[in-house]
Short mmCIF file of C-alpha atoms in Angstrom, two decimals:
data_model
loop_
_atom_site.label_atom_id
_atom_site.label_comp_id
_atom_site.label_asym_id
_atom_site.label_seq_id
_atom_site.Cartn_x
_atom_site.Cartn_y
_atom_site.Cartn_z
CA MET P 1 47.79 -50.21 -33.92
CA LYS P 2 49.12 -50.52 -30.60
CA ASN P 3 50.10 -47.19 -30.46
CA ALA P 4 46.69 -45.94 -31.81
CA PHE P 5 44.21 -47.91 -29.48
CA LEU P 6 46.51 -46.23 -26.17
CA ILE P 7 45.98 -42.96 -27.65
CA VAL P 8 42.53 -43.14 -27.94
CA LEU P 9 42.12 -44.86 -24.28
CA ILE P 10 43.70 -41.82 -22.79
CA GLU P 11 41.58 -39.48 -24.67
CA LEU P 12 38.71 -40.75 -23.60
CA LEU P 13 39.89 -41.44 -19.94
CA ILE P 14 41.01 -37.09 -20.24
CA ARG P 15 37.42 -36.82 -21.72
CA SER P 16 35.87 -39.01 -18.75
CA VAL P 17 37.53 -37.00 -15.59
CA ALA P 18 36.79 -34.03 -17.58
CA PHE P 19 33.12 -34.08 -17.27
CA ALA P 20 33.27 -35.93 -13.53
CA LEU P 21 35.81 -32.60 -12.51
CA PRO P 22 32.38 -30.57 -12.25
CA SER P 23 30.12 -32.51 -10.79
CA ASN P 24 33.38 -33.86 -8.25
CA GLN P 25 34.08 -29.68 -6.86
CA PRO P 26 30.78 -27.98 -5.13
CA LEU P 27 29.56 -24.98 -7.03
CA CYS P 28 27.93 -21.55 -5.43
CA GLY P 29 26.84 -18.42 -7.12
CA LEU P 30 24.99 -15.35 -7.41
CA SER P 31 22.27 -14.54 -9.08
CA ASN P 32 19.07 -12.01 -9.05
CA ALA P 33 15.44 -12.69 -6.64
CA LEU P 34 13.43 -14.23 -8.95
CA GLU P 35 14.58 -17.18 -10.34
CA ARG P 36 13.47 -20.39 -8.62
CA PHE P 37 16.46 -22.90 -7.87
CA HIS P 38 15.36 -26.06 -7.82
CA PRO P 39 16.86 -29.16 -5.96
CA ASP P 40 18.35 -30.60 -9.45
CA GLN P 41 19.06 -27.43 -10.79
CA PRO P 42 23.33 -26.14 -10.87
CA ALA P 43 24.15 -23.36 -9.27
CA PRO P 44 24.76 -20.32 -10.85
CA SER P 45 28.53 -19.40 -12.09
CA ALA P 46 28.63 -15.65 -11.06
CA HIS P 47 31.11 -14.81 -7.79
CA SER P 48 30.15 -10.61 -7.85
CA ILE P 49 26.63 -8.99 -8.36
CA LEU P 50 25.70 -5.72 -8.94
CA VAL P 51 22.22 -4.51 -6.90
CA ASN P 52 20.35 -1.19 -7.36
CA GLY P 53 17.82 0.32 -4.69
CA ALA P 54 16.70 3.55 -3.44
CA LYS P 55 16.53 5.08 -0.62
CA GLY P 56 14.51 3.39 1.91
CA GLU P 57 14.07 0.45 -0.24
CA TRP P 58 14.46 -3.53 0.61
CA VAL P 59 17.13 -4.38 -2.18
CA ASP P 60 17.37 -8.73 -2.69
CA TRP P 61 19.14 -11.20 -4.29
CA GLN P 62 19.94 -15.14 -3.99
CA ILE P 63 22.81 -16.94 -2.90
CA VAL P 64 23.16 -20.54 -4.70
CA LEU P 65 25.30 -24.15 -2.76
CA THR P 66 25.37 -27.08 -4.82
CA ALA P 67 27.03 -30.06 -3.64
CA GLY P 68 29.40 -32.12 -5.17
CA ASN P 69 30.09 -35.88 -5.25
CA THR P 70 29.68 -35.76 -1.16
CA SER P 71 27.44 -33.87 0.89
CA LEU P 72 27.88 -30.17 2.24
CA ASP P 73 27.41 -30.56 6.37
CA ASP P 74 27.53 -28.14 8.61
CA VAL P 75 27.07 -25.04 6.08
CA ARG P 76 26.77 -21.50 7.47
CA VAL P 77 26.52 -18.19 5.73
CA GLU P 78 28.29 -15.29 7.60
CA SER P 79 27.52 -11.53 5.68
CA ALA P 80 29.49 -8.37 7.03
CA PRO P 81 27.71 -4.01 6.66
CA PHE P 82 28.26 -2.92 3.77
CA ARG P 83 30.49 0.23 2.90
CA GLY P 84 30.10 3.10 0.45
CA PRO P 85 31.64 6.29 0.29
CA ARG P 86 32.67 8.78 2.75
CA LYS P 87 33.60 5.25 4.85
CA LYS P 88 29.64 4.85 5.36
CA VAL P 89 27.94 1.89 6.39
CA ILE P 90 25.16 0.22 5.88
CA GLN P 91 23.83 -3.05 7.66
CA ALA P 92 24.33 -6.24 6.71
CA PRO P 93 21.84 -7.66 5.05
CA LEU P 94 19.43 -10.30 6.53
CA LEU P 95 20.03 -13.95 5.20
CA TYR P 96 17.28 -17.08 4.89
CA ARG P 97 17.03 -20.26 4.05
CA GLU P 98 14.89 -20.89 0.73
CA HIS P 99 12.94 -24.75 2.58
CA PHE P 100 11.90 -26.64 -0.24
CA ILE P 101 7.99 -27.21 -0.88
CA ARG P 102 6.89 -30.48 -2.47
CA ILE P 103 3.60 -29.85 -4.62
CA VAL P 104 3.10 -33.71 -5.46
CA ARG P 105 -0.48 -32.21 -7.79
CA SER P 106 0.46 -29.20 -10.53
CA SER P 107 -2.31 -26.54 -9.79
CA HIS P 108 -4.24 -26.06 -12.75
CA ARG P 109 -3.93 -24.19 -15.88
CA THR P 110 0.90 -23.94 -14.70
CA ALA P 111 2.63 -25.36 -16.82
CA MET P 112 5.52 -27.01 -14.43
CA LYS P 113 5.70 -29.57 -12.57
CA PRO P 114 5.46 -30.95 -9.51
CA GLY P 115 8.56 -31.24 -7.15
CA TRP P 116 10.31 -29.11 -4.68
CA TYR P 117 9.80 -25.89 -4.87
CA PRO P 118 11.84 -23.14 -2.95
CA ASP P 119 9.43 -20.39 -1.32
CA ALA P 120 9.48 -20.50 2.75
CA LEU P 121 11.95 -18.21 4.38
CA VAL P 122 13.65 -19.70 7.45
CA PRO P 123 15.94 -17.06 8.54
CA LEU P 124 19.87 -18.43 9.69
CA GLN P 125 19.46 -15.55 12.45
CA ILE P 126 15.81 -15.01 14.65
CA PRO P 127 16.34 -11.81 15.99
CA SER P 128 15.96 -12.26 19.92
CA ARG P 129 12.67 -10.69 20.41
CA LEU P 130 11.17 -13.44 18.10
CA ARG P 131 12.90 -16.51 18.74
CA LEU P 132 11.08 -19.00 20.84
CA PRO P 133 12.41 -21.52 23.16
CA GLY P 134 14.26 -25.24 21.96
CA THR P 135 14.77 -27.42 18.78
CA PRO P 136 12.58 -26.03 15.66
CA GLN P 137 11.20 -28.33 13.20
CA TYR P 138 12.63 -26.53 10.84
CA VAL P 139 16.39 -24.89 11.41
CA GLY P 140 17.90 -21.62 9.61
CA GLU P 141 21.33 -23.07 9.58
CA PRO P 142 23.58 -25.10 10.04
CA PHE P 143 22.03 -26.73 7.18
CA THR P 144 22.77 -29.29 5.20
CA VAL P 145 23.42 -29.44 1.09
CA LYS P 146 23.48 -33.61 0.16
CA ALA P 147 25.54 -34.73 -2.53
CA SER P 148 24.39 -33.08 -5.93
CA LYS P 149 21.76 -31.04 -4.85
CA THR P 150 21.31 -27.06 -4.74
CA GLN P 151 19.74 -25.18 -2.07
CA PRO P 152 19.27 -21.90 -2.34
CA LEU P 153 19.65 -18.68 0.28
CA TYR P 154 17.66 -15.37 -0.06
CA ALA P 155 19.25 -11.61 0.99
CA GLU P 156 17.74 -9.02 1.78
CA ILE P 157 19.16 -5.77 2.50
CA PHE P 158 17.34 -2.50 3.66
CA ILE P 159 18.17 1.68 2.66
CA PRO P 160 18.58 3.61 4.93
CA ARG P 161 16.87 6.65 4.33
CA ASP P 162 20.04 9.18 5.24
CA ALA P 163 22.27 6.93 3.16
CA ILE P 164 24.69 8.50 0.97
CA PRO P 165 24.24 7.46 -2.84
CA GLY P 166 27.00 6.09 -4.24
CA VAL P 167 28.28 2.23 -4.86
CA TYR P 168 28.47 -0.17 -1.24
CA HIS P 169 30.54 -3.19 -1.30
CA GLY P 170 29.82 -6.30 1.31
CA PHE P 171 31.09 -9.59 1.42
CA ILE P 172 28.99 -13.19 1.93
CA GLU P 173 31.13 -16.00 3.09
CA VAL P 174 29.61 -19.59 3.10
CA ALA P 175 31.46 -22.62 4.69
CA SER P 176 31.40 -25.74 5.73
CA GLN P 177 33.03 -28.28 7.89
CA ASN P 178 33.84 -29.93 4.37
CA THR P 179 34.91 -28.25 1.60
CA LYS P 180 37.10 -24.70 1.21
CA SER P 181 34.62 -21.57 1.97
CA PHE P 182 33.34 -19.27 -1.48
CA SER P 183 34.02 -15.58 -1.14
CA LEU P 184 30.66 -13.28 -2.62
CA LYS P 185 31.02 -9.96 -3.58
CA ILE P 186 27.77 -7.86 -3.71
CA SER P 187 28.12 -4.50 -5.37
CA LEU P 188 25.22 -2.28 -4.17
CA ARG P 189 24.14 0.79 -6.08
CA VAL P 190 22.24 4.05 -3.82
CA TRP P 191 20.14 5.52 -6.16
CA ASN P 192 19.55 9.97 -5.70
CA PHE P 193 16.68 9.45 -4.34
CA SER P 194 14.07 8.15 -1.51
CA LEU P 195 10.73 5.57 -1.88
CA PRO P 196 7.53 7.78 -0.34
CA ILE P 197 7.14 6.16 3.25
CA SER P 198 3.85 5.52 2.64
CA PRO P 199 3.82 3.13 -0.54
CA SER P 200 2.31 4.59 -3.24
CA CYS P 201 -0.46 2.30 -4.17
CA GLN P 202 -3.13 1.37 -1.90
CA SER P 203 -3.72 -2.34 -1.14
CA ASP P 204 -6.08 -4.76 1.47
CA PHE P 205 -4.36 -8.48 1.96
CA GLY P 206 -6.82 -9.53 4.79
CA GLY P 207 -6.60 -10.71 8.50
CA PHE P 208 -5.25 -12.80 11.08
CA ASN P 209 -7.61 -13.32 13.12
CA ASP P 210 -7.76 -16.40 12.63
CA VAL P 211 -3.89 -17.28 13.00
CA PRO P 212 -4.36 -17.57 16.96
CA LEU P 213 -6.59 -20.15 15.80
CA TYR P 214 -4.38 -22.24 13.90
CA TYR P 215 -2.59 -22.84 16.94
CA GLY P 216 -5.68 -23.76 19.48
CA MET P 217 -4.90 -20.17 21.22
CA ASP P 218 -7.66 -18.00 22.62
CA SER P 219 -8.17 -15.25 20.34
CA SER P 220 -9.53 -13.01 23.03
CA SER P 221 -5.81 -13.85 24.97
CA THR P 222 -2.83 -11.44 25.25
CA ASP P 223 -0.41 -13.75 23.22
CA ALA P 224 -3.43 -13.85 20.81
CA TYR P 225 -3.08 -10.13 20.07
CA ASN P 226 0.71 -10.35 20.09
CA LEU P 227 1.30 -12.75 17.29
CA ARG P 228 -1.91 -11.35 15.13
CA LEU P 229 -0.24 -7.65 15.42
CA LYS P 230 3.54 -9.19 14.62
CA TYR P 231 1.75 -10.85 11.68
CA VAL P 232 0.83 -6.91 10.78
CA ARG P 233 4.32 -5.64 11.26
CA ALA P 234 5.90 -8.29 8.96
CA LEU P 235 2.46 -7.62 6.15
CA MET P 236 3.14 -4.00 6.38
CA THR P 237 6.99 -4.32 6.57
CA ASP P 238 6.52 -5.46 2.71
CA ARG P 239 4.81 -2.40 2.03
CA LEU P 240 1.04 -4.24 1.97
CA MET P 241 -1.99 -3.45 4.27
CA PRO P 242 -4.30 -5.85 6.53
CA ASN P 243 -8.35 -5.26 6.03
CA MET P 244 -7.68 -2.64 9.05
CA PRO P 245 -5.55 -2.65 12.16
CA GLN P 246 -6.44 -5.13 14.87
CA GLY P 247 -7.99 -3.61 17.11
CA THR P 248 -9.74 -0.55 15.67
CA VAL P 249 -13.80 -1.85 15.99
CA ALA P 250 -14.82 0.63 17.52
CA PRO P 251 -17.52 -0.40 20.87
CA THR P 252 -21.10 0.79 19.95
CA ALA P 253 -23.27 2.60 21.96
CA LYS P 254 -26.90 1.27 21.48
CA ASP P 255 -27.76 3.65 18.63
CA GLY P 256 -24.52 2.91 16.46
CA THR P 257 -22.64 5.47 17.52
CA PRO P 258 -19.10 4.71 18.08
CA ASP P 259 -16.98 5.78 20.62
CA MET P 260 -13.67 6.53 18.72
CA SER P 261 -11.62 6.89 21.97
CA LYS P 262 -10.84 3.46 22.88
CA VAL P 263 -9.43 3.14 19.28
CA ALA P 264 -7.47 6.38 18.82
CA PRO P 265 -4.39 4.98 19.37
CA LEU P 266 -4.52 2.45 17.15
CA LEU P 267 -5.37 4.83 14.96
CA LYS P 268 -3.07 7.15 15.61
CA ASP P 269 0.41 4.40 15.66
CA TYR P 270 -1.45 2.76 12.56
CA PHE P 271 -1.55 6.00 10.15
CA VAL P 272 0.99 7.64 11.24
CA ASN P 273 3.55 5.35 13.23
CA GLN P 274 2.64 2.83 10.45
CA HIS P 275 2.56 5.30 7.56
CA ALA P 276 -0.44 2.88 6.59
CA ASN P 277 -2.44 4.38 3.17
CA SER P 278 -5.40 1.47 3.58
CA LEU P 279 -8.12 1.45 6.25
CA ASP P 280 -11.42 -1.01 5.19
CA LEU P 281 -14.27 0.70 7.03
CA TYR P 282 -15.77 -2.77 8.72
CA LEU P 283 -18.98 -2.23 10.06
CA PRO P 284 -20.06 -4.66 13.23
CA ILE P 285 -23.60 -4.10 13.10
CA SER P 286 -25.89 -6.43 11.73
CA ASP P 287 -28.73 -6.62 8.70
CA PRO P 288 -27.47 -3.01 7.76
CA LEU P 289 -30.26 -2.92 5.20
CA GLY P 290 -33.08 -4.27 7.78
CA LYS P 291 -33.17 -3.02 11.80
CA GLY P 292 -29.54 -2.63 11.80
CA ARG P 293 -29.77 0.11 9.29
CA ASN P 294 -29.63 3.77 10.87
CA SER P 295 -27.56 1.92 13.59
CA SER P 296 -25.05 0.60 10.68
CA ILE P 297 -25.21 5.04 9.34
CA ARG P 298 -24.34 6.25 12.82
CA TYR P 299 -21.42 3.89 12.77
CA LEU P 300 -20.05 5.11 9.81
CA LYS P 301 -20.86 8.67 9.90
CA GLY P 302 -19.25 9.21 13.35
CA TYR P 303 -16.42 6.87 12.37
CA TYR P 304 -15.15 8.68 9.04
CA ALA P 305 -15.70 12.16 10.39
CA TYR P 306 -12.93 11.20 13.05
CA LEU P 307 -10.96 9.39 10.16
CA ALA P 308 -11.29 12.75 8.10
CA ASP P 309 -10.80 15.44 11.47
CA HIS P 310 -7.71 13.77 11.36
CA GLY P 311 -6.96 13.57 7.56
CA TRP P 312 -7.59 10.12 7.12
CA GLY P 313 -10.94 10.42 5.10
CA LYS P 314 -8.79 9.38 2.02
CA TYR P 315 -7.49 6.39 3.04
CA ALA P 316 -10.91 4.62 3.91
CA TYR P 317 -13.53 2.84 2.29
CA THR P 318 -15.99 -0.06 2.99
CA TYR P 319 -16.29 -3.88 1.17
CA LEU P 320 -19.54 -4.59 2.44
CA ILE P 321 -19.83 -7.31 -0.10
CA ASP P 322 -17.92 -9.84 -2.09
CA GLU P 323 -17.95 -10.51 -6.10
CA PRO P 324 -21.69 -9.67 -6.75
CA ASN P 325 -22.89 -12.46 -9.14
CA ASP P 326 -26.90 -12.53 -9.08
CA LEU P 327 -30.12 -10.17 -9.41
CA LYS P 328 -30.03 -9.97 -5.69
CA ALA P 329 -26.64 -9.58 -5.21
CA TYR P 330 -26.64 -6.26 -7.49
CA GLU P 331 -29.84 -5.23 -5.66
CA ASP P 332 -27.51 -5.31 -2.42
CA VAL P 333 -25.28 -3.75 -3.47
CA ARG P 334 -26.75 -0.24 -5.29
CA ALA P 335 -28.66 -1.01 -1.50
CA LEU P 336 -25.66 -0.98 0.73
CA SER P 337 -24.11 1.59 -0.63
CA LYS P 338 -27.31 4.27 -0.87
CA MET P 339 -26.78 3.19 3.26
CA VAL P 340 -23.33 4.18 3.16
CA HIS P 341 -23.74 7.42 1.33
CA GLU P 342 -25.74 8.49 3.51
CA ALA P 343 -23.53 8.37 6.36
CA ASP P 344 -20.94 10.27 4.65
CA PRO P 345 -20.85 10.12 0.69
CA ARG P 346 -17.57 11.35 0.60
CA ILE P 347 -17.18 7.49 2.11
CA LEU P 348 -15.84 5.27 -1.13
CA PHE P 349 -17.72 2.13 -1.66
CA LEU P 350 -15.19 -0.62 -3.12
CA CYS P 351 -16.99 -3.57 -4.43
CA THR P 352 -15.04 -6.33 -6.25
CA GLU P 353 -17.04 -6.71 -9.41
CA GLN P 354 -16.01 -4.86 -12.98
CA PRO P 355 -18.03 -2.43 -14.87
CA ILE P 356 -19.94 -4.47 -16.81
CA PRO P 357 -22.32 -6.63 -15.65
CA ASP P 358 -21.87 -10.69 -16.47
CA ASN P 359 -25.91 -10.27 -17.24
CA PRO P 360 -27.32 -7.06 -18.17
CA ALA P 361 -31.15 -8.07 -16.66
CA TRP P 362 -28.97 -7.00 -13.43
CA GLY P 363 -28.60 -3.57 -14.25
CA SER P 364 -25.67 -1.15 -14.07
CA LEU P 365 -23.85 -0.35 -10.06
CA VAL P 366 -22.25 3.14 -12.09
CA GLY P 367 -23.01 5.31 -9.38
CA ALA P 368 -23.21 3.24 -6.06
CA VAL P 369 -19.88 1.81 -7.30
CA ASN P 370 -16.45 4.03 -6.29
CA ILE P 371 -13.57 1.72 -6.16
CA TRP P 372 -13.96 -0.48 -8.37
CA CYS P 373 -12.05 -3.83 -8.03
CA PRO P 374 -12.26 -6.26 -11.06
CA LEU P 375 -10.30 -9.83 -11.12
CA TRP P 376 -7.35 -9.41 -13.42
CA ALA P 377 -9.36 -12.06 -15.70
CA LEU P 378 -12.72 -10.00 -16.04
CA TRP P 379 -11.05 -6.95 -17.07
CA ASP P 380 -11.99 -5.10 -19.94
CA ASN P 381 -9.84 -1.80 -20.32
CA ALA P 382 -12.69 0.34 -22.16
CA SER P 383 -14.93 0.24 -19.51
CA ILE P 384 -12.74 1.09 -17.05
CA GLN P 385 -11.22 4.02 -18.54
CA GLU P 386 -14.76 5.27 -19.07
CA ARG P 387 -15.19 5.12 -15.32
CA LEU P 388 -11.65 6.22 -14.38
CA ASP P 389 -12.16 9.67 -16.74
CA HIS P 390 -15.86 9.89 -14.54
CA GLY P 391 -13.37 9.84 -11.60
CA ASP P 392 -14.06 6.81 -9.98
CA LYS P 393 -10.85 4.44 -8.95
CA VAL P 394 -10.20 1.44 -10.14
CA TRP P 395 -8.32 -0.88 -7.61
CA SER P 396 -7.61 -5.45 -9.09
CA TYR P 397 -7.87 -8.95 -7.76
CA THR P 398 -6.81 -11.86 -8.05
CA ALA P 399 -8.06 -15.48 -6.54
CA LEU P 400 -7.27 -19.25 -8.15
CA THR P 401 -6.89 -19.56 -11.73
CA GLN P 402 -10.09 -18.01 -13.66
CA GLY P 403 -10.19 -16.51 -17.30
CA LYS P 404 -10.34 -17.76 -20.43
CA THR P 405 -6.97 -16.27 -21.27
CA PRO P 406 -4.37 -16.59 -18.47
CA THR P 407 -3.71 -13.77 -16.23
CA PRO P 408 -0.20 -13.98 -13.69
CA PHE P 409 -1.73 -16.36 -11.35
CA TRP P 410 -0.57 -16.73 -7.55
CA GLU P 411 0.08 -20.64 -7.09
CA THR P 412 3.65 -21.90 -5.78
CA ASP P 413 4.32 -23.59 -8.89
CA PHE P 414 4.10 -20.30 -11.26
CA PRO P 415 7.07 -17.87 -11.43
CA LEU P 416 7.91 -15.91 -9.19
CA LEU P 417 8.08 -13.30 -11.64
CA ASN P 418 3.89 -12.83 -11.82
CA TYR P 419 4.00 -11.78 -8.71
CA ARG P 420 6.14 -8.37 -9.31
CA ILE P 421 4.73 -8.54 -12.54
CA ALA P 422 0.14 -7.88 -11.70
CA SER P 423 2.40 -4.47 -9.79
CA TRP P 424 3.66 -3.40 -13.19
CA GLN P 425 0.37 -4.42 -14.83
CA ASN P 426 -1.23 -2.58 -12.21
CA TRP P 427 0.07 0.70 -13.47
CA ILE P 428 -0.07 0.14 -17.41
CA THR P 429 -3.76 -0.47 -16.67
CA GLY P 430 -4.86 2.31 -14.20
CA SER P 431 -5.14 1.02 -10.91
CA THR P 432 -3.66 2.54 -8.07
CA GLY P 433 -4.83 -1.13 -5.08
CA LEU P 434 -4.28 -4.38 -5.35
CA LEU P 435 -6.68 -6.64 -3.38
CA TYR P 436 -5.76 -10.88 -2.35
CA TRP P 437 -8.08 -12.27 -0.55
CA SER P 438 -5.74 -13.70 2.10
CA THR P 439 -1.90 -14.54 3.45
CA VAL P 440 -3.03 -17.11 5.96
CA TYR P 441 -5.60 -19.60 4.59
CA TRP P 442 -4.20 -22.87 6.28
CA LYS P 443 -6.85 -25.42 7.32
CA LYS P 444 -7.33 -26.64 10.27
CA GLY P 445 -5.47 -29.80 10.84
CA ILE P 446 -3.56 -28.73 7.34
CA ASP P 447 0.18 -28.65 7.60
CA PRO P 448 0.99 -25.27 4.63
CA TRP P 449 4.95 -26.74 5.43
CA THR P 450 3.93 -29.77 3.89
CA GLU P 451 0.52 -29.86 2.20
CA PRO P 452 0.90 -26.76 -0.19
CA ALA P 453 -2.42 -27.33 -1.80
CA THR P 454 -4.40 -24.46 0.67
CA TYR P 455 -7.42 -24.13 -1.53
CA GLU P 456 -8.31 -27.37 -3.62
CA ASN P 457 -6.23 -28.16 -6.01
CA TYR P 458 -4.67 -24.28 -5.55
CA ASN P 459 -0.26 -24.48 -4.66
CA GLY P 460 0.07 -21.76 -2.34
CA GLU P 461 -3.59 -19.72 -2.70
CA GLY P 462 -4.11 -17.36 0.06
CA MET P 463 -0.97 -18.44 1.70
CA LEU P 464 2.37 -15.80 1.85
CA PHE P 465 3.06 -16.46 5.18
CA TYR P 466 3.74 -20.41 6.66
CA PRO P 467 3.30 -20.56 10.98
CA GLY P 468 6.42 -19.12 12.40
CA MET P 469 6.26 -22.09 15.60
CA GLU P 470 7.29 -24.56 13.38
CA ALA P 471 10.96 -22.59 12.29
CA GLY P 472 11.19 -21.34 15.95
CA VAL P 473 10.01 -18.27 15.25
CA ASN P 474 6.82 -16.30 17.31
CA GLY P 475 5.82 -14.40 14.22
CA PRO P 476 5.93 -15.01 10.30
CA ILE P 477 7.80 -17.03 8.54
CA GLU P 478 7.66 -15.07 4.64
CA SER P 479 8.02 -16.67 1.40
CA LEU P 480 9.40 -15.77 -1.67
CA ARG P 481 6.58 -14.84 -2.84
CA ILE P 482 5.70 -12.35 -1.01
CA LYS P 483 8.45 -10.50 -0.93
CA ALA P 484 8.16 -10.65 -5.60
CA ILE P 485 5.01 -8.13 -4.53
CA ARG P 486 7.26 -6.38 -1.87
CA ASP P 487 9.71 -5.67 -4.44
CA GLY P 488 6.56 -5.24 -7.13
CA MET P 489 5.16 -2.44 -4.87
CA GLN P 490 8.48 -0.87 -4.73
CA ASP P 491 8.21 -0.72 -8.71
CA TYR P 492 4.73 1.00 -8.56
CA ASP P 493 6.66 3.29 -6.46
CA TYR P 494 9.30 3.99 -9.02
CA PHE P 495 6.30 5.02 -12.07
CA THR P 496 4.71 7.44 -9.26
CA ILE P 497 7.62 9.16 -8.84
CA LEU P 498 9.04 9.35 -12.39
CA ALA P 499 5.72 10.26 -13.37
CA LYS P 500 5.98 13.18 -10.92
CA LEU P 501 9.06 14.25 -12.88
CA LYS P 502 8.29 13.16 -16.81
CA GLY P 503 4.42 12.48 -16.73
CA ARG P 504 2.13 9.30 -16.69
CA LYS P 505 2.93 8.99 -20.48
CA TYR P 506 6.74 8.49 -20.53
CA VAL P 507 6.19 6.03 -17.33
CA ASN P 508 3.70 4.19 -19.73
CA ASN P 509 6.00 3.73 -22.82
CA LEU P 510 8.74 3.00 -19.89
CA VAL P 511 6.41 -0.08 -18.81
CA SER P 512 5.34 -1.57 -21.19
CA GLN P 513 8.22 -3.10 -22.89
CA VAL P 514 7.64 -5.28 -19.61
CA ALA P 515 3.87 -5.59 -19.49
CA THR P 516 0.57 -3.71 -21.65
CA ASP P 517 -2.05 -5.36 -20.01
CA TRP P 518 -3.73 -8.04 -17.72
CA ASN P 519 -3.40 -10.92 -20.33
CA ARG P 520 0.17 -9.45 -21.98
CA TRP P 521 3.78 -9.43 -20.00
CA ASN P 522 6.96 -10.29 -20.81
CA THR P 523 8.17 -13.22 -19.16
CA THR P 524 11.66 -12.75 -18.86
CA PRO P 525 12.68 -11.36 -15.46
CA ASN P 526 16.12 -9.39 -16.78
CA ILE P 527 13.83 -7.52 -19.09
CA LEU P 528 12.01 -5.97 -16.07
CA LEU P 529 15.16 -5.71 -14.07
CA LYS P 530 16.32 -3.86 -17.09
CA ILE P 531 13.27 -1.08 -17.37
CA ARG P 532 13.25 -0.92 -13.57
CA ASN P 533 17.21 0.21 -13.27
CA ILE P 534 16.20 2.55 -16.06
CA ILE P 535 14.14 3.82 -14.50
CA GLY P 536 15.70 4.31 -10.97
CA ALA P 537 19.27 5.66 -13.35
CA ILE P 538 16.77 8.91 -14.69
CA VAL P 539 14.83 9.19 -11.25
CA SER P 540 18.28 9.69 -9.64
CA LYS P 541 19.80 11.45 -12.63
CA ALA P 542 16.97 14.37 -12.59
CA SER P 543 17.53 13.90 -8.83
CA SER P 544 21.44 15.16 -8.75
CA LEU P 545 20.23 17.75 -11.11
CA SER P 546 18.29 19.55 -8.89
CA ASP P 547 20.59 19.63 -5.74
#
């Protein structure tokens, strides 16, 4: 009896030790970039990962570190260039600490609970051209991981356009002062094709006029201009466009004629050097339907003529009225469109509205609108297809969490997949543009680093960048969410390239395995990544055969 008791006691001790061991030991693993890792979520077990990308593409993944029963202090992460075929080298990945944002109250309609969400990407190493003096409030590294808590890091690497196709290998070392270091292996397969220099999908993600005001800067100062420019460059690096480049509103003569000589260098840089594919023809003249009508016509006529003469007219559109939602607004749309087309019938008139009005008494906007831009929640496939068949263009946009049936809402406390899947839905529905009203909606007096409810109770609404000065950066701090949108824009490039090889129907058969319209999509990230890699392999093989 005594021996039996000892045996049971020993077994219980062994089991308790076995269960305790994992929590005593720190963990470090790798994951794709579409998973969110919260502070109480353990790191994955994978110490190696294979990622794929085309030449001219950003490729990303995550490093996730979980502390054991004691904290990990003075954590530092190092990477080196990736080495591949013929001893070719790709520059080392950029690394960021994912800063947690505390959500106290969930956004409307989300199933996700309040808590800490990784979002702001604080660089581990700040480039000297962006580094501010002093010690910032939020630091990339070194950092501490509290006992039993998790800290994710984001990694991205740019594949040069002259890279040799094949598999490149690299390592990332994670070390702290009180534990052994972790060595993680990343294999990067470079496909045998390149993304277009200019994105295949057009976009308009607003402007940055309010950024200097957040810091109390003189908006007309050189420092303010340079700060706004850094945000524009970051946005365009993510294959997204501002509404228009700053400084390109042309000065006018008394009759409204624009002086294009003042903005010509900026437009050349925007289209030729920055490879822009979208431009909102902002109208700086008041009362365009009244006293300013003739001046407005002269301004648009002169500005568009300059763009057309340089081959940039195809990228331009007007966006003069937002979300018309009554009879008066519909009448204004028709009148504004008439004015614009008097200036030049080639100018495209964009309107954030669907072809079927909410109230038939308002009349139709068919013939007035050239680019329909419905809210995702108000998308009607049949009427959209009819407009496409008649030669109109279609964009799409989102705001808040509207609609009877859920769409991939863009609030912080919704899955990261929502931000990437939109480009798949854009493609399958025939949309060629993506619009979002702001990336820097920071209310004055409210710190977006600590108060994520940027618009009423919508967390992260209109806010995809964080102000960078708090992290020692003279420019923006990007979010996990805008990186997911960028990855979706790159996916759209894949679809466009494959459609040229195999036809749109062939591509749709693949894309529809992930999304079929704005209300139906697969919520499993690995399914999206699987289909994307299938598309990449098909294009790469076709390119290899044609070499």
